PDB file of C-alpha atoms in Angstrom:
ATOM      1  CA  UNK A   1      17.132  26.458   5.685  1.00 47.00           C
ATOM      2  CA  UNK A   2      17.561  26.453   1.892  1.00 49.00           C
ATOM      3  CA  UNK A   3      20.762  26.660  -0.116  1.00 49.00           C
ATOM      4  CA  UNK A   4      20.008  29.629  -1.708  1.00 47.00           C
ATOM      5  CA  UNK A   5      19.816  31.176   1.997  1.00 49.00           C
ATOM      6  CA  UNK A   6      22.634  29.740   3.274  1.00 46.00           C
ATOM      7  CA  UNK A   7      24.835  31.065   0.245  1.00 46.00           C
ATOM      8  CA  UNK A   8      23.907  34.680   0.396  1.00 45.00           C
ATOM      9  CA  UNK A   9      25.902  34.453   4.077  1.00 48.00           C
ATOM     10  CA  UNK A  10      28.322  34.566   2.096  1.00 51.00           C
ATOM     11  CA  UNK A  11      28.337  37.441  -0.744  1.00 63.00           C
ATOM     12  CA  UNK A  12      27.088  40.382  -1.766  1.00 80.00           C
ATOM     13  CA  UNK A  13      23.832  42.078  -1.627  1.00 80.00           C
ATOM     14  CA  UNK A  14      23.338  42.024  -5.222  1.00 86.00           C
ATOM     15  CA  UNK A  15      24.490  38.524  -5.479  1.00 87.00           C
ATOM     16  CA  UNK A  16      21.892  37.462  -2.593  1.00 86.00           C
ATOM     17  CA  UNK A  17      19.447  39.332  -4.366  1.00 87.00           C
ATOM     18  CA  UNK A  18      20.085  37.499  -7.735  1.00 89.00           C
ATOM     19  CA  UNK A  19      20.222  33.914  -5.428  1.00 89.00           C
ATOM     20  CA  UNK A  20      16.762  34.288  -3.842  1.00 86.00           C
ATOM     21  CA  UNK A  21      15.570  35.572  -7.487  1.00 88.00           C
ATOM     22  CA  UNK A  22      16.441  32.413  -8.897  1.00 89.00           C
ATOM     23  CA  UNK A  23      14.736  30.561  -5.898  1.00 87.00           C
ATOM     24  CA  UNK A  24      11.768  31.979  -5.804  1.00 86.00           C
ATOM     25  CA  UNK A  25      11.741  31.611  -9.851  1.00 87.00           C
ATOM     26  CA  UNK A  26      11.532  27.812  -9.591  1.00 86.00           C
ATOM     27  CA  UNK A  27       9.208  28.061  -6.760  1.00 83.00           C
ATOM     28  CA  UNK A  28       6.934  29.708  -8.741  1.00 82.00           C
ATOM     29  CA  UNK A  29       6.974  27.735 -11.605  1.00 81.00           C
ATOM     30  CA  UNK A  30       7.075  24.236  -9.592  1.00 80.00           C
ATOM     31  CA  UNK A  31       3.400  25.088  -8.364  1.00 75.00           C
ATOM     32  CA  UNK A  32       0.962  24.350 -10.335  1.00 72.00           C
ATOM     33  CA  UNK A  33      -1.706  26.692  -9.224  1.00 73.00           C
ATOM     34  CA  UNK A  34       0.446  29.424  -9.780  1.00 74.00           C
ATOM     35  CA  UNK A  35       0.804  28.165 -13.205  1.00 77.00           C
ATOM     36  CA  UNK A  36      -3.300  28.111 -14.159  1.00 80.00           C
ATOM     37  CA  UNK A  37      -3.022  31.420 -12.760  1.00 78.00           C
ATOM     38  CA  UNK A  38      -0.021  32.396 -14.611  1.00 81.00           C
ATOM     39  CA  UNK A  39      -0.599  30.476 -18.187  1.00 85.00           C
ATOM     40  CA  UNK A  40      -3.885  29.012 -18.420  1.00 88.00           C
ATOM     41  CA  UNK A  41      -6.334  31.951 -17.237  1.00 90.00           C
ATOM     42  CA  UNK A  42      -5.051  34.067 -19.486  1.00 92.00           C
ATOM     43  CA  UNK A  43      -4.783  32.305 -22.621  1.00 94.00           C
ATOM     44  CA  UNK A  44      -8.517  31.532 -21.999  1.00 94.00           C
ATOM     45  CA  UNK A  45      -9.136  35.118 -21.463  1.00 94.00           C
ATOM     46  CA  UNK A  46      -7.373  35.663 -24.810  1.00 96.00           C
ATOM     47  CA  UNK A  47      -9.228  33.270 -26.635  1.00 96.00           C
ATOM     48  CA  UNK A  48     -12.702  34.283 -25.022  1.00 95.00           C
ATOM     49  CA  UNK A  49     -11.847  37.995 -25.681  1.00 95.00           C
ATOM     50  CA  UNK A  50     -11.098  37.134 -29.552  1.00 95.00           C
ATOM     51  CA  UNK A  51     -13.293  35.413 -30.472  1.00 93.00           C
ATOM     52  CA  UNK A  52     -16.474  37.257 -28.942  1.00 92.00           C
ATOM     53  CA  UNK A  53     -17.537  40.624 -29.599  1.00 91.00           C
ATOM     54  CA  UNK A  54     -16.587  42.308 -26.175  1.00 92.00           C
ATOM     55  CA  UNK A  55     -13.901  44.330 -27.298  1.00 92.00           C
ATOM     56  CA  UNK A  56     -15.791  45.953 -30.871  1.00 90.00           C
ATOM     57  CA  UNK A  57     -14.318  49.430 -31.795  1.00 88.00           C
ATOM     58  CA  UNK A  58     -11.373  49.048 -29.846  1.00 91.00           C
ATOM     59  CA  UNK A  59      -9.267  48.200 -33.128  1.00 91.00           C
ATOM     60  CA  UNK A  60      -9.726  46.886 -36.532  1.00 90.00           C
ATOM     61  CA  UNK A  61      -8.981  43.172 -34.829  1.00 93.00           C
ATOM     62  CA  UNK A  62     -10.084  41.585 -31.821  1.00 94.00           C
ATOM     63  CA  UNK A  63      -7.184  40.013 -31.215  1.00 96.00           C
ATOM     64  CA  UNK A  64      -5.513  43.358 -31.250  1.00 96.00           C
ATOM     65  CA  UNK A  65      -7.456  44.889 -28.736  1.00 95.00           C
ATOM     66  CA  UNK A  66      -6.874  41.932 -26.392  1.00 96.00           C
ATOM     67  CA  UNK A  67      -3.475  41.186 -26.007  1.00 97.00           C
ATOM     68  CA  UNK A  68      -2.455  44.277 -24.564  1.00 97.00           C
ATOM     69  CA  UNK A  69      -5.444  43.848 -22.139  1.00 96.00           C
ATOM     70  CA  UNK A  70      -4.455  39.510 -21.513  1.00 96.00           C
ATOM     71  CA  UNK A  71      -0.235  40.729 -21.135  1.00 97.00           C
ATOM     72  CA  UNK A  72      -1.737  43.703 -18.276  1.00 96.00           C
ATOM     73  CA  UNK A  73      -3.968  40.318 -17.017  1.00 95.00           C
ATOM     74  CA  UNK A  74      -0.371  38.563 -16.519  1.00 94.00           C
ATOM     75  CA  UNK A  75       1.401  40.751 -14.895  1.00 94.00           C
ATOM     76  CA  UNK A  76      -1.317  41.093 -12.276  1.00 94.00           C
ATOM     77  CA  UNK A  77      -1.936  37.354 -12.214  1.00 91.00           C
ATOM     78  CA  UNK A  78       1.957  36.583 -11.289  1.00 91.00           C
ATOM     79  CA  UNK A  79       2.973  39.858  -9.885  1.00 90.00           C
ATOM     80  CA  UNK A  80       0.219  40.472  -7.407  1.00 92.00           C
ATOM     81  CA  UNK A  81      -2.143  37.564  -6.742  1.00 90.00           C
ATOM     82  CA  UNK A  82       0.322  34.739  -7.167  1.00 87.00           C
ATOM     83  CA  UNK A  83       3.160  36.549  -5.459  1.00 87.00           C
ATOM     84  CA  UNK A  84       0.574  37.614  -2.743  1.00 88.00           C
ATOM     85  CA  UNK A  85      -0.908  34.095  -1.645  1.00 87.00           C
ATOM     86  CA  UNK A  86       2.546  32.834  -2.390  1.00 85.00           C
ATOM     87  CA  UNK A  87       4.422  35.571   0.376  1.00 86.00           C
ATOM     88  CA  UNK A  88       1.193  34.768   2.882  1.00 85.00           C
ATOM     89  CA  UNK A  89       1.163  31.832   3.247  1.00 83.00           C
ATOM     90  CA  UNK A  90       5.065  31.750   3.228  1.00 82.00           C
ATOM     91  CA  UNK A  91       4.679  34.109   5.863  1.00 82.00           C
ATOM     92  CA  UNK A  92       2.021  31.590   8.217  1.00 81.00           C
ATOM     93  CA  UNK A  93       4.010  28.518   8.110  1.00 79.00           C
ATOM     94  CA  UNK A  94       7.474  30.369   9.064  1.00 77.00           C
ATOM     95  CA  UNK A  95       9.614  30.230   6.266  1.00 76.00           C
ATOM     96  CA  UNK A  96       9.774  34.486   6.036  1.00 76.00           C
ATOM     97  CA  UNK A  97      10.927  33.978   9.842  1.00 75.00           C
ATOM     98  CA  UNK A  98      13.606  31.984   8.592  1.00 77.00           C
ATOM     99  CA  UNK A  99      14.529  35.066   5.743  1.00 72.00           C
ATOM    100  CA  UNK A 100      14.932  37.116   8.393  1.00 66.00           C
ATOM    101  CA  UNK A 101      17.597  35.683  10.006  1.00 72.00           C
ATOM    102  CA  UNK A 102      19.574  35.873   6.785  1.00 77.00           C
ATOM    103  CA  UNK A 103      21.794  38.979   5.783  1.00 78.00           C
ATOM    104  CA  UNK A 104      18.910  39.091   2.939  1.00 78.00           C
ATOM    105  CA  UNK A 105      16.794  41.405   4.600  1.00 74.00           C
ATOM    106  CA  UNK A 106      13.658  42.747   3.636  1.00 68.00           C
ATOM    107  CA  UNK A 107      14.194  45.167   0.286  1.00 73.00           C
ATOM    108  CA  UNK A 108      16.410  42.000  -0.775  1.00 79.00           C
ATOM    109  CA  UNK A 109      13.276  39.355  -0.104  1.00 75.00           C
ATOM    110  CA  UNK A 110      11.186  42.215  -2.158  1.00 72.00           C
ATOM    111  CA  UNK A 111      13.574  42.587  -5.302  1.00 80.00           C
ATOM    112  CA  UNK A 112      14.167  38.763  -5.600  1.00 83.00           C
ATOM    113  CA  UNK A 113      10.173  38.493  -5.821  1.00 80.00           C
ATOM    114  CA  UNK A 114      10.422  41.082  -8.368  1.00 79.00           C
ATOM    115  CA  UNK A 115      12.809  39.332 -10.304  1.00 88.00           C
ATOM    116  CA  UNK A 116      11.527  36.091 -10.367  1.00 87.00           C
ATOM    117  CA  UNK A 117       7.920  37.809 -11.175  1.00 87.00           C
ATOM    118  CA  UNK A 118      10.076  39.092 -14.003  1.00 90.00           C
ATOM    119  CA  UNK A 119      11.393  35.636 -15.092  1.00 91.00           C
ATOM    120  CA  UNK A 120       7.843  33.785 -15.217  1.00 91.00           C
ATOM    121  CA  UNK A 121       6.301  37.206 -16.675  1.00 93.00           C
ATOM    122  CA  UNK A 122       8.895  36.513 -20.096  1.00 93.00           C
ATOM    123  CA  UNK A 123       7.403  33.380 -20.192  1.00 92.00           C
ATOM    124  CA  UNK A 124       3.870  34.490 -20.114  1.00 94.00           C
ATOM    125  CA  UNK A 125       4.394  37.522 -22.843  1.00 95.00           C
ATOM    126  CA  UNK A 126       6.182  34.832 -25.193  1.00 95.00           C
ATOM    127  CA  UNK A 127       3.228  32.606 -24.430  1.00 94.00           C
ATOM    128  CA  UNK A 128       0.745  35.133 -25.081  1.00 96.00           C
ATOM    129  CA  UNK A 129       2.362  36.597 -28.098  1.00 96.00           C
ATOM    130  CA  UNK A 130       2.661  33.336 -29.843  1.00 96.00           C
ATOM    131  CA  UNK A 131      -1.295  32.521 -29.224  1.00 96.00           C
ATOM    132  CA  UNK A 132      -1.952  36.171 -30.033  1.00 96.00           C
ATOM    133  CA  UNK A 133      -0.041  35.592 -33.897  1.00 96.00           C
ATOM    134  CA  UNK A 134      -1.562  32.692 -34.603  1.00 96.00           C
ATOM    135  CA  UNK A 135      -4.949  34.144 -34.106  1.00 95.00           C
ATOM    136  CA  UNK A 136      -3.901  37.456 -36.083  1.00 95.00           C
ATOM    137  CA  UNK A 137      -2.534  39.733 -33.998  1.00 96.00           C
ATOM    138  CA  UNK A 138      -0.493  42.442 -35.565  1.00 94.00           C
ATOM    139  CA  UNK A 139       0.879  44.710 -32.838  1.00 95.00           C
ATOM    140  CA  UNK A 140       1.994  47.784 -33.676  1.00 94.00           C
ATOM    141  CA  UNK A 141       5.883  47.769 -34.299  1.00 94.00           C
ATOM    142  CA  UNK A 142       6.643  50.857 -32.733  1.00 95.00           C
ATOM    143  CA  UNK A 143       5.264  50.605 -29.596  1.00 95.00           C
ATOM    144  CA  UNK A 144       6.725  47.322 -28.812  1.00 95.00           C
ATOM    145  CA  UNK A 145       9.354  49.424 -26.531  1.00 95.00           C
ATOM    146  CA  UNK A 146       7.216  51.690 -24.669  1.00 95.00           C
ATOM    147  CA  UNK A 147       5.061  48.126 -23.836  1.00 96.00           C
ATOM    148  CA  UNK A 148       8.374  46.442 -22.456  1.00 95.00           C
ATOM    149  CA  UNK A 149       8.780  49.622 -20.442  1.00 95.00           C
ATOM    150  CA  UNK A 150       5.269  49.521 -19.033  1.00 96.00           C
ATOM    151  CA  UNK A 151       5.055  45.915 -18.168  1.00 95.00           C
ATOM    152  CA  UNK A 152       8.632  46.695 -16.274  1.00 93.00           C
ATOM    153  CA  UNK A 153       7.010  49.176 -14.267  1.00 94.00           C
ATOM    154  CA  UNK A 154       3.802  47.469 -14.095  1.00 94.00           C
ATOM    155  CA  UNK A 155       5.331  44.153 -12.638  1.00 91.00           C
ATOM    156  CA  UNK A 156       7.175  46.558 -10.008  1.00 88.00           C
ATOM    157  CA  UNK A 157       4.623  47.849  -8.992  1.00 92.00           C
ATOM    158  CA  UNK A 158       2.229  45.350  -8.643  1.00 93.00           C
ATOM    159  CA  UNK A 159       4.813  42.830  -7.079  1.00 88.00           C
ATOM    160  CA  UNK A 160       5.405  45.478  -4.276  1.00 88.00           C
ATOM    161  CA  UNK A 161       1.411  45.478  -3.911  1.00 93.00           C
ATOM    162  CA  UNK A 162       1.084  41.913  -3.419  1.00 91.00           C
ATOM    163  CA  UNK A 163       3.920  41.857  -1.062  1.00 87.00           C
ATOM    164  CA  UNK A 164       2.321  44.830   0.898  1.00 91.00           C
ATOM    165  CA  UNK A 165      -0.958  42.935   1.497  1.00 93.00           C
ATOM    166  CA  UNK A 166       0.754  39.749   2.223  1.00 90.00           C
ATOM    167  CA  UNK A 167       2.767  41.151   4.448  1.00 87.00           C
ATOM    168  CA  UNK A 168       0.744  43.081   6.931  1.00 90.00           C
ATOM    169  CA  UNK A 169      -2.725  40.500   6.894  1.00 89.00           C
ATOM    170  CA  UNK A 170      -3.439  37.709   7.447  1.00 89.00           C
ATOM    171  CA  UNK A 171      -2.625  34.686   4.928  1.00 85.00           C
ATOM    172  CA  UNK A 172      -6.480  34.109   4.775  1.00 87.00           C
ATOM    173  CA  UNK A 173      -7.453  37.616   4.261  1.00 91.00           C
ATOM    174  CA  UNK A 174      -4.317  38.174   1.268  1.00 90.00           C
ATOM    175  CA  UNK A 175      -6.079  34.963   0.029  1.00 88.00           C
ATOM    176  CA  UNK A 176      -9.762  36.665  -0.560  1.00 92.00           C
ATOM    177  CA  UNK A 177      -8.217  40.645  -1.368  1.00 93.00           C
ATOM    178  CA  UNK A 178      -5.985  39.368  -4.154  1.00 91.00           C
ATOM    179  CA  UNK A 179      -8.287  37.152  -5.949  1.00 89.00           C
ATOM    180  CA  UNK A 180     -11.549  39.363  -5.450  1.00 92.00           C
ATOM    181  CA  UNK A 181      -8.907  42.606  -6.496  1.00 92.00           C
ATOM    182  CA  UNK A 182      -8.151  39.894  -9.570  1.00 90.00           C
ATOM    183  CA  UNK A 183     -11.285  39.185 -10.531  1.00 90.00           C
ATOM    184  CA  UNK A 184     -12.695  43.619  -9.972  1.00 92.00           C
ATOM    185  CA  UNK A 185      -9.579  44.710 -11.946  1.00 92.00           C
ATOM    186  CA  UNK A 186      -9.794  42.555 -14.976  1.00 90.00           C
ATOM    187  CA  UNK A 187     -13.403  43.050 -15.745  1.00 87.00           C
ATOM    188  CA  UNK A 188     -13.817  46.995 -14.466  1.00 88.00           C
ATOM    189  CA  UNK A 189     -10.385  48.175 -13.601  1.00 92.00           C
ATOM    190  CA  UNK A 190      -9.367  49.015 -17.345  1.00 92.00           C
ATOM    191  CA  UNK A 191      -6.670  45.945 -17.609  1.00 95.00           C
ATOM    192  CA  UNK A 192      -8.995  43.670 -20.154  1.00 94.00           C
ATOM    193  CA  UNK A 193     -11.234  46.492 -21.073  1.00 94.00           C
ATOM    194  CA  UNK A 194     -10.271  50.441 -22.016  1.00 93.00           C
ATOM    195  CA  UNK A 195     -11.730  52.572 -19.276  1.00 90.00           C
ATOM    196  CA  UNK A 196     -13.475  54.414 -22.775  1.00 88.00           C
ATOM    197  CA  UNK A 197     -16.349  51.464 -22.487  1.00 91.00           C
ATOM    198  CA  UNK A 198     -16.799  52.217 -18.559  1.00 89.00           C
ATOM    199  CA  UNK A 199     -19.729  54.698 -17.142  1.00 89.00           C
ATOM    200  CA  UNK A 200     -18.144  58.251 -16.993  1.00 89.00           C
ATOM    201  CA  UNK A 201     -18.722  58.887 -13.605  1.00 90.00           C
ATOM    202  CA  UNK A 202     -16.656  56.572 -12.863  1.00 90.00           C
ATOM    203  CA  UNK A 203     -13.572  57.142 -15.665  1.00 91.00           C
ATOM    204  CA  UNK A 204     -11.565  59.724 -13.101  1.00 90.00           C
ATOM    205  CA  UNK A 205     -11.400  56.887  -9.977  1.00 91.00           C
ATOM    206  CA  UNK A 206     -10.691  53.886 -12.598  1.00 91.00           C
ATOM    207  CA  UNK A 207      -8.085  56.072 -14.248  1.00 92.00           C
ATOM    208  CA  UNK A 208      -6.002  56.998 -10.786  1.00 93.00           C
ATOM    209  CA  UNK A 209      -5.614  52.856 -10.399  1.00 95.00           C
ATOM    210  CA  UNK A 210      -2.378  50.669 -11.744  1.00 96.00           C
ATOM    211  CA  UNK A 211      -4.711  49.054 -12.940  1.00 96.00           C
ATOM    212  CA  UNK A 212      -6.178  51.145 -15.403  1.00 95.00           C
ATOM    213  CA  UNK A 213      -2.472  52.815 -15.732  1.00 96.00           C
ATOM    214  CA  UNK A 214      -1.151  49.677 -17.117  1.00 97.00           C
ATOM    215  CA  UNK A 215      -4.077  48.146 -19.502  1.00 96.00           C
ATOM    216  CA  UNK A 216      -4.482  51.278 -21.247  1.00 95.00           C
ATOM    217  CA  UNK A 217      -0.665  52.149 -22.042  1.00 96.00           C
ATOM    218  CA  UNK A 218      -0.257  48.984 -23.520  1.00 97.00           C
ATOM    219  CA  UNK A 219      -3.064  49.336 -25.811  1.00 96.00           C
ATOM    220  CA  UNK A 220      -1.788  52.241 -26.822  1.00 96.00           C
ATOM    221  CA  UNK A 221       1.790  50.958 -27.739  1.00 96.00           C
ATOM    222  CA  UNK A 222       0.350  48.088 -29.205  1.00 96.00           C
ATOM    223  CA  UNK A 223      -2.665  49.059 -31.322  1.00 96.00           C
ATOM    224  CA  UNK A 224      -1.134  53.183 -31.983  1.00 94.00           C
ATOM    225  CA  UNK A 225       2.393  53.045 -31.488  1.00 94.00           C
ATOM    226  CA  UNK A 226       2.407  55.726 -28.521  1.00 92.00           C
ATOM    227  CA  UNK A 227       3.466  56.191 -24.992  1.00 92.00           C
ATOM    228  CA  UNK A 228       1.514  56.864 -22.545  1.00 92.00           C
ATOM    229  CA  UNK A 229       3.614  59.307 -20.277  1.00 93.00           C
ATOM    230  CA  UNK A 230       0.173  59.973 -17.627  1.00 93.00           C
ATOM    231  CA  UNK A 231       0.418  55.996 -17.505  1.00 94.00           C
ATOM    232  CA  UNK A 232       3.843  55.966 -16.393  1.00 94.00           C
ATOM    233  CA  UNK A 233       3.471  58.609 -13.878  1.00 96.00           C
ATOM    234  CA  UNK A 234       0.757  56.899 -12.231  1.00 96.00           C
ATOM    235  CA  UNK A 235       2.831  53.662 -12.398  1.00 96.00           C
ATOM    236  CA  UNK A 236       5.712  54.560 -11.133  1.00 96.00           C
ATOM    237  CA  UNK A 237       3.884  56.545  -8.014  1.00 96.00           C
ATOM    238  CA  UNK A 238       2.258  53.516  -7.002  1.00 96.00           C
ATOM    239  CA  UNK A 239       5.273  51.738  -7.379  1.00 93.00           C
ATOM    240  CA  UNK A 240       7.027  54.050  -5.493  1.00 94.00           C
ATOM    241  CA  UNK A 241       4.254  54.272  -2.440  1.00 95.00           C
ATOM    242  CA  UNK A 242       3.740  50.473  -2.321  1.00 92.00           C
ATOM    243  CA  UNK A 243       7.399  49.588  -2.434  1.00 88.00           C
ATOM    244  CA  UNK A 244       8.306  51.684   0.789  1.00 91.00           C
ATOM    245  CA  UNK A 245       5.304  50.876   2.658  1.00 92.00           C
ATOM    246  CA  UNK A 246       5.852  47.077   1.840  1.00 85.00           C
ATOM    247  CA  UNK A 247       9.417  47.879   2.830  1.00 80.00           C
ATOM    248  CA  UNK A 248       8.463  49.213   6.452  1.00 87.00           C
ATOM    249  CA  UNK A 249       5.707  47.402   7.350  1.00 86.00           C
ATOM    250  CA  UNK A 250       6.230  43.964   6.330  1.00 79.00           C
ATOM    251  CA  UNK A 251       6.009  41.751   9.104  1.00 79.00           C
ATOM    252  CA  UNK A 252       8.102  38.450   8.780  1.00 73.00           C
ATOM    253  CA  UNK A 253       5.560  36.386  11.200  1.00 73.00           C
TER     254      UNK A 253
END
């Protein structure tokens, strides 16, 4: 059993919540796949994106245009894939058993996830940001609040996500939905890409996705300095839907 678990006996809910946050924090960033997942990927994607023509028309600046798109890339990358295979295979080999012997409990296992998602996700927008000035990105001043709201939510709700998946398949199975739902959402689910260059029969489904939600509210903070209240709704809903059902039907072994 770890420290951290053996404290929380001990205190508080909030206090075992902030205990297994810091845990699973140095978990995360003491595995290196995580970290390509986390750092690498999408400073590639960054770079790619920049320096190509994909994103034309989307601003005055390429680099504009993708770092909203590589920040929505992160949060999926840590919140939902990483977080996912993480919880899985976590969840094979016994140690979520262990959790649930622990006054912990299951909302505290998901909201120390979510914090340390939070905790590796400052380190990926600093990251990002830093590549994204040096290559001339100029984000909008104004919507730098409305962003920090959205990638709040965003990591929320995608965290809960992963955990749902992870949670009620097999470690295997979160293994292939995560990194095929990784791989579908960056290129077509409106996270690297404004759901403007996708087919328009197709707009209205992409559009009802986190996905989509996230990508495109933080290009429009970014690039316009707006908010995107339709992209918070949908946010939060899915937050809200994913969070309960990963609350009642997680399943510890």
């Amino acid at each position: 059993m770890s420290q951290s678990t053996l404290t929380s006996n001990a205190v508080g809910p909030v206090k075992r919540i902030l205990i297994q946050g810091k845990y699973e924090t140095k978990v995360m960033l003491s595995n290196g796949e995580q970290l390509v997942l986390a750092v690498v990927l999408p400073v590639i994607a960054l770079l790619a994106l920049t320096v190509t023509n994909l994103l034309d028309g989307v601003a005055d600046r390429a680099v504009d245009a993708a770092v909203p798109g590589v920040l929505a890339l992160c949060v999926i990358s840590t919140a939902f894939t990483g977080q996912g295979i993480g919880t899985g295979f976590d969840r094979r080999y016994g140690v979520l058993r262990m959790f649930s012997t622990t006054p912990l409990g299951r909302a505290g296992l998901i909201f120390g996830k979510i914090l340390a998602v939070l905790a590796v996700l400052v380190i990926q927008v600093v990251l990002i940001s830093v590549v994204g000035v040096l290559l001339g990105w100029h984000p909008n001043l104004v919507g730098i609040v409305p962003a920090a709201v959205q990638l709040l939510l965003g990591a929320g709700c995608f965290t809960s996500l992963g955990l749902l998946i992870a949670g009620t398949v097999r470690p295997e199975a979160t293994l292939a939905i995560t990194n095929l739902a990784w791989v579908l959402l960056a290129g077509a689910g409106g996270v690297l890409f404004p759901l403007s260059m996708a087919p328009e029969w197709i707009q209205p489904t992409l559009n009802a996705l986190p996905s989509a939600a996230l990508g495109d509210s933080l290009r429009q903070s970014l690039i316009d300095g707006g908010f995107s209240l339709a992209g918070m709704i949908i946010l939060m809903i899915w937050t809200a839907v994913s969070a309960v059902a990963a609350t009642r039907l997680f399943k510890w072994n």
